[in-house]
Amino acid sequence: MTTLALTGSPLWYASRASGTLALVLLTATVVLGIASGGRAAPRRIGRFEIGLLHRDLSLLTLVFLAVHVVTAVLDPFVHLGWAVSVVPFGASYRPLWLGLGTAALDLLLAVLLTSALRLRLGVRRWKAVHWLAYAAWPLALFHGVGTGTDTRLPLQLWLYAGCLASVVGAVWWRLAKAGPGRVTGRLVAAMAATAVPVVLSAFLAGGPLQPGWAQRAATTAALLGGGR
């Protein structure tokens, strides 16, 4: 375990735990949405029950995301500020990786707000925004890998691998069950399912898995905050 992880404050642990749980719940939500759509929808379970489960998982994801954001902002180590929680790439601490998390949160909030206005927007517009939830998942995954000082821990790596395998597996299963038509959409989905594991593996090998990467990436914040 890294030095930063060992000396982390309770807020840091709360932020990491809630963020990890939010990623797991978001993964479950995305997998359910992919696996239960179109021709791949299960026949023994009603769409109403699937819809309720999908909604409950989404709301639970947002609850843990709220805890993650609040505890991260209140943690005095990096001095994030509340604006960073809604404006991407404005932080002084790992701006790229924190920005990806902010972008993912903004996308999920857009889905939540449009779901509340679904009757006024219409089904077609609502579905167009709802697809943003799928784009939020890889952003959240790279956010967790890039910002976590515990990314090198075997348990955390296995958790990321499990999330990745679940979503990629669901995409390929959905593609296998898909009927004719929508060739462009299926091609994009296949390319994304192939690209995300490759890019993530390359990033891990050249970044978080390298000795001292977490400390080097956090040097600016440590100098500003005086250490934990």
Coordinates of N, CA, C and O in Angstrom, one line a residue, residues 17 21 27 29 72 78-79 82 85 90 94 96 102 109 112 116 121 135 144-145 149 158 170-171 175 179 200 220:
A17 N -14.0 4.7 -0.7 CA -14.9 3.6 -0.5 C -16.2 3.9 -1.3 O -16.8 3.0 -2.0
L21 N -17.7 1.9 -4.6 CA -19.1 1.4 -4.6 C -19.9 2.0 -5.7 O -20.7 1.3 -6.3
T27 N -21.6 0.0 -12.8 CA -21.3 -1.1 -13.7 C -22.5 -2.0 -13.8 O -22.9 -2.5 -14.9
T29 N -25.6 -1.2 -13.3 CA -26.6 -0.5 -14.0 C -26.4 -0.6 -15.5 O -27.4 -0.9 -16.2
A72 N -14.8 14.0 -0.8 CA -13.6 14.4 -1.5 C -13.4 15.9 -1.4 O -12.2 16.4 -1.2
V78 N -6.3 18.0 -0.7 CA -6.1 18.5 -2.1 C -6.8 19.8 -2.3 O -6.6 20.4 -3.4
H79 N -7.7 20.3 -1.4 CA -8.3 21.6 -1.6 C -9.1 21.7 -2.9 O -8.8 22.6 -3.7
W82 N -15.9 23.3 -4.3 CA -17.1 22.7 -4.8 C -17.3 22.9 -6.3 O -18.0 22.1 -7.0
S85 N -16.6 19.9 -8.6 CA -17.5 18.8 -8.7 C -18.5 18.9 -9.9 O -19.1 17.9 -10.2
G90 N -10.8 21.5 -13.9 CA -10.4 22.7 -13.3 C -9.6 22.5 -12.0 O -9.2 23.5 -11.4
R94 N -4.3 16.4 -10.2 CA -4.7 15.4 -11.2 C -5.9 15.9 -12.0 O -6.9 15.3 -12.1
L96 N -6.8 16.0 -15.1 CA -7.3 15.1 -16.2 C -8.2 14.0 -15.6 O -9.4 13.9 -16.0
T102 N -15.7 14.2 -13.0 CA -16.7 15.3 -13.0 C -17.5 15.2 -14.3 O -18.7 15.4 -14.2
L109 N -26.1 13.3 -14.1 CA -27.0 14.3 -13.7 C -28.0 14.7 -14.8 O -29.2 14.9 -14.6
L112 N -30.5 12.0 -15.1 CA -31.5 12.1 -14.0 C -32.5 13.2 -14.2 O -33.7 13.0 -14.0
A116 N -36.6 13.0 -15.0 CA -37.7 13.6 -14.3 C -38.6 14.4 -15.2 O -39.8 14.6 -14.9
L121 N -40.3 15.9 -22.4 CA -39.3 15.8 -23.5 C -39.7 14.8 -24.6 O -39.4 15.0 -25.8
A135 N -21.8 6.4 -21.8 CA -20.5 7.1 -22.0 C -19.9 7.4 -20.6 O -18.7 7.6 -20.5
G144 N -11.4 6.5 -11.7 CA -11.0 5.7 -10.5 C -9.6 5.2 -10.6 O -8.8 5.3 -9.6
V145 N -9.2 4.8 -11.7 CA -7.9 4.2 -11.9 C -6.8 5.3 -11.8 O -5.8 5.2 -11.2
T149 N -4.9 6.4 -5.2 CA -3.5 6.0 -4.7 C -3.4 4.6 -4.3 O -2.3 4.1 -4.0
W158 N -8.3 -6.2 -9.2 CA -9.3 -7.2 -9.6 C -10.7 -6.6 -9.7 O -11.5 -7.1 -10.5
A170 N -21.0 -8.0 -21.5 CA -22.4 -7.7 -21.8 C -22.6 -7.1 -23.2 O -23.5 -7.4 -23.9
V171 N -21.6 -6.3 -23.6 CA -21.7 -5.7 -25.0 C -21.5 -6.8 -26.0 O -22.3 -6.8 -27.0
L175 N -24.3 -8.0 -28.8 CA -24.0 -8.0 -30.2 C -24.3 -9.4 -30.8 O -24.8 -9.5 -31.9
G179 N -30.2 -8.7 -33.9 CA -30.6 -9.1 -35.2 C -30.0 -8.3 -36.3 O -29.1 -7.5 -36.1
L200 N -7.0 1.0 -21.4 CA -6.8 0.9 -19.9 C -5.6 0.1 -19.5 O -4.8 0.5 -18.6
T220 N 2.1 18.1 -6.8 CA 1.6 19.5 -6.7 C 0.7 19.7 -5.6 O 0.8 20.7 -4.8

